[in-house]
Amino acid sequence: MRKGKMKNSIVTIAMAMMLSVTAVVGFGTNAKAKNASDKWYSFNNLNVDQDCAWQVKEDTSKVYVHPVSGPAIYYTVQGLSAGTTYKASDKHVIPTGSKASITNHVFEWRIDTKNNPSARLHMERKIERSVDTSGYWSPDSIGTYTIYG
């Protein structure tokens, strides 16, 4: 093999290796919302309504909800900013077993713009039953799910 041809082959192989490393690194990284850790919730359907614990909402993403057991219930996202609680979404029924993203305005409607607001799920029963509705939720959604609102 001639020197020039060999040199071109080495350069081509080196570039191909660099591109493959770049592709692996690129595929391994994904965009993440700031507070997307799932929290467990459980709602007793003998109660009329109930709230989850507050979690800090750090961006304008949708709220993630994934009910895994029990009858379907109503979900509303509420916000908390500067000591004031406010309704930040419409009320939605999310079927058990589905993964959902609820459009909300917790971050946009915050009163104190220097600090992040908090979000929670307000839950209401559809029917009175002696069984819990349980699942996962997070204030900042990272996936693409069925959108409510």
Short mmCIF file of C-alpha atoms in Angstrom, two decimals:
data_model
loop_
_atom_site.label_atom_id
_atom_site.label_comp_id
_atom_site.label_asym_id
_atom_site.label_seq_id
_atom_site.Cartn_x
_atom_site.Cartn_y
_atom_site.Cartn_z
CA MET A 1 0.00 0.00 0.00
CA ARG A 2 1.28 3.44 -0.78
CA LYS A 3 2.05 5.93 2.00
CA GLY A 4 -0.65 8.41 0.93
CA LYS A 5 -3.34 5.74 0.69
CA MET A 6 -2.36 4.25 4.06
CA LYS A 7 -2.41 7.68 5.68
CA ASN A 8 -5.93 8.33 4.30
CA SER A 9 -7.12 4.96 5.62
CA ILE A 10 -5.80 5.70 9.12
CA VAL A 11 -7.43 9.13 9.12
CA THR A 12 -10.75 7.64 7.94
CA ILE A 13 -10.67 4.96 10.66
CA ALA A 14 -9.80 7.53 13.35
CA MET A 15 -12.68 9.77 12.28
CA ALA A 16 -15.11 6.84 12.25
CA MET A 17 -14.04 5.93 15.80
CA MET A 18 -14.54 9.51 16.98
CA LEU A 19 -18.00 9.66 15.43
CA SER A 20 -19.03 6.38 17.06
CA VAL A 21 -17.90 7.61 20.49
CA THR A 22 -19.80 10.87 19.96
CA ALA A 23 -22.94 8.94 18.99
CA VAL A 24 -22.78 6.75 22.11
CA VAL A 25 -22.32 9.75 24.40
CA GLY A 26 -25.13 11.62 22.63
CA PHE A 27 -27.60 8.75 22.93
CA GLY A 28 -26.76 8.26 26.59
CA THR A 29 -27.83 11.80 27.52
CA ASN A 30 -31.42 12.95 27.58
CA ALA A 31 -33.21 16.12 28.56
CA LYS A 32 -34.54 15.98 32.09
CA ALA A 33 -36.97 18.07 34.03
CA LYS A 34 -35.58 19.35 37.28
CA ASN A 35 -37.77 17.53 39.86
CA ALA A 36 -38.93 14.39 38.12
CA SER A 37 -38.47 11.85 40.93
CA ASP A 38 -41.65 9.78 41.24
CA LYS A 39 -43.43 9.80 44.61
CA TRP A 40 -45.94 7.19 45.73
CA TYR A 41 -49.48 8.32 46.57
CA SER A 42 -52.48 6.49 47.96
CA PHE A 43 -56.07 7.78 48.11
CA ASN A 44 -58.73 6.12 50.25
CA ASN A 45 -61.98 6.16 48.27
CA LEU A 46 -64.06 6.34 51.47
CA ASN A 47 -62.79 9.94 51.72
CA VAL A 48 -64.43 12.65 49.63
CA ASP A 49 -61.07 14.25 48.80
CA GLN A 50 -57.40 14.22 49.79
CA ASP A 51 -54.11 15.93 48.90
CA CYS A 52 -50.61 14.59 48.25
CA ALA A 53 -47.64 16.14 50.02
CA TRP A 54 -46.20 19.31 48.46
CA GLN A 55 -43.18 18.96 46.17
CA VAL A 56 -41.06 21.76 44.74
CA LYS A 57 -41.90 22.54 41.10
CA GLU A 58 -38.83 23.76 39.26
CA ASP A 59 -40.01 24.35 35.70
CA THR A 60 -43.03 24.78 33.41
CA SER A 61 -43.31 21.09 32.48
CA LYS A 62 -46.50 19.11 32.96
CA VAL A 63 -47.23 17.11 36.14
CA TYR A 64 -46.75 13.33 35.71
CA VAL A 65 -49.42 10.97 37.13
CA HIS A 66 -49.49 7.17 36.88
CA PRO A 67 -52.32 5.50 38.81
CA VAL A 68 -51.48 1.78 39.11
CA SER A 69 -54.35 0.36 41.18
CA GLY A 70 -57.87 1.11 42.36
CA PRO A 71 -60.80 2.91 40.77
CA ALA A 72 -60.35 6.03 38.63
CA ILE A 73 -60.55 9.32 40.53
CA TYR A 74 -60.45 13.05 39.78
CA TYR A 75 -57.07 14.85 39.81
CA THR A 76 -56.43 18.59 40.04
CA VAL A 77 -52.98 20.18 40.29
CA GLN A 78 -52.62 22.80 43.00
CA GLY A 79 -49.81 25.30 43.51
CA LEU A 80 -48.33 26.94 46.59
CA SER A 81 -46.40 30.19 46.45
CA ALA A 82 -45.77 32.77 49.20
CA GLY A 83 -48.14 30.91 51.52
CA THR A 84 -51.05 31.00 49.04
CA THR A 85 -52.62 27.83 47.64
CA TYR A 86 -54.12 28.08 44.14
CA LYS A 87 -55.80 25.81 41.60
CA ALA A 88 -53.36 25.36 38.72
CA SER A 89 -55.17 22.92 36.39
CA ASP A 90 -58.57 21.68 35.38
CA LYS A 91 -60.01 18.55 36.99
CA HIS A 92 -59.29 15.30 35.09
CA VAL A 93 -60.10 11.61 35.38
CA ILE A 94 -57.02 9.50 34.58
CA PRO A 95 -57.71 5.80 33.98
CA THR A 96 -55.89 3.32 36.18
CA GLY A 97 -52.84 1.88 34.42
CA SER A 98 -52.28 4.86 32.16
CA LYS A 99 -49.41 7.36 32.30
CA ALA A 100 -50.51 10.96 32.06
CA SER A 101 -49.17 14.50 31.84
CA ILE A 102 -51.41 17.19 33.32
CA THR A 103 -51.05 20.69 31.88
CA ASN A 104 -50.77 23.12 34.77
CA HIS A 105 -49.71 26.66 35.61
CA VAL A 106 -48.03 26.17 38.99
CA PHE A 107 -44.73 27.69 37.88
CA GLU A 108 -46.18 30.46 35.71
CA TRP A 109 -48.75 31.64 38.29
CA ARG A 110 -46.37 31.72 41.27
CA ILE A 111 -46.62 34.83 43.43
CA ASP A 112 -43.01 34.85 44.66
CA THR A 113 -40.87 34.86 41.50
CA LYS A 114 -37.61 34.62 43.47
CA ASN A 115 -38.42 31.16 44.85
CA ASN A 116 -39.76 28.02 43.21
CA PRO A 117 -43.39 27.20 43.98
CA SER A 118 -44.62 23.81 45.20
CA ALA A 119 -47.15 21.52 43.53
CA ARG A 120 -49.43 18.76 44.79
CA LEU A 121 -52.25 16.59 43.52
CA HIS A 122 -55.72 17.24 44.89
CA MET A 123 -57.71 14.01 44.50
CA GLU A 124 -61.48 13.46 44.66
CA ARG A 125 -63.37 10.19 44.53
CA LYS A 126 -65.79 9.35 41.75
CA ILE A 127 -67.46 6.57 43.71
CA GLU A 128 -67.39 5.60 47.37
CA ARG A 129 -65.55 2.30 47.81
CA SER A 130 -63.49 0.65 50.49
CA VAL A 131 -60.42 0.44 48.25
CA ASP A 132 -57.45 2.72 47.68
CA THR A 133 -56.35 4.30 44.42
CA SER A 134 -52.54 4.29 44.37
CA GLY A 135 -49.79 5.26 42.00
CA TYR A 136 -46.87 7.56 41.26
CA TRP A 137 -46.61 11.27 40.52
CA SER A 138 -43.95 13.93 40.06
CA PRO A 139 -44.22 17.70 39.73
CA ASP A 140 -41.95 17.93 36.67
CA SER A 141 -42.58 15.47 33.83
CA ILE A 142 -39.76 14.17 31.62
CA GLY A 143 -41.69 11.89 29.28
CA THR A 144 -44.34 12.13 26.62
CA TYR A 145 -47.57 10.66 27.92
CA THR A 146 -51.29 11.15 27.35
CA ILE A 147 -51.83 14.88 27.86
CA TYR A 148 -54.73 16.15 29.97
CA GLY A 149 -55.58 19.83 29.75
#
